[in-house]
Steps between C-alpha positions, in 0.01 A plus 500: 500500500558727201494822721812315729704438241463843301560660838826283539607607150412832585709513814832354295773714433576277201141544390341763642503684153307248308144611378207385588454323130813299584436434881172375356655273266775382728207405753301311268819267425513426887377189717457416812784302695499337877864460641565285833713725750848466424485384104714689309337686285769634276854389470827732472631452202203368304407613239138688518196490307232593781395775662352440867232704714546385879119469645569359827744409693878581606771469205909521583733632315871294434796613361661165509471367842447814681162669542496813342106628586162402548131618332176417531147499298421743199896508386596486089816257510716322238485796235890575519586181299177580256559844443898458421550226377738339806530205729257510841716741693404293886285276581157494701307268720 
C-alpha cells in the first residue's frame, strides 16, 4: 500500500519533487478509504484538506456539470487546493 501511494506521488506533477523523507511522512498520515461508484469524492469549490491516492476503480472529472476527464488506480488527487491554498478547482466521483 505504501509503495502505491509513493508511486502516485511520484508520478504528480504537483509532487513529483518531494523527497523521499517527505513522501514518507505524507504516507504515514494516510488511510484507507472505500467509495461506492458515483460518490463524490471531492467537491468544486470546497475547500481541501486531503490528499487522495485512487487504488481501484474509475474516477471522473467535473468542471461544473460537464465531464472534463477520467483516471483510474495509482493517481495522487486533491493536492491543488493543499498545495495553494484555494477552493477544490472540479469535482470527482
Amino acid at each position: 500500500e505504501k509503495k502505491k501511494i509513493y508511486d502516485a506521488i511520484k508520478n504528480n506533477d504537483f509532487l513529483s519533487n518531494l523527497d523521499d523523507h517527505q513522501i514518507d511522512m505524507i504516507a504515514s498520515t494516510m488511510y484507507p478509504r472505500d467509495y461506492q461508484k458515483k460518490t463524490r469524492i471531492i467537491h468544486e469549490g470546497d475547500i481541501g484538506y486531503h490528499l487522495y491516492v485512487s487504488d481501484t476503480g474509475e474516477f471522473e472529472i467535473f468542471k461544473g456539470k460537464e465531464l472534463q476527464g477520467c483516471f483510474g488506480p495509482g493517481v495522487a488527487f486533491g493536492e491543488l487546493a493543499l498545495l495553494y491554498n484555494v477552493k477544490r478547482a472540479v469535482s470527482i466521483d
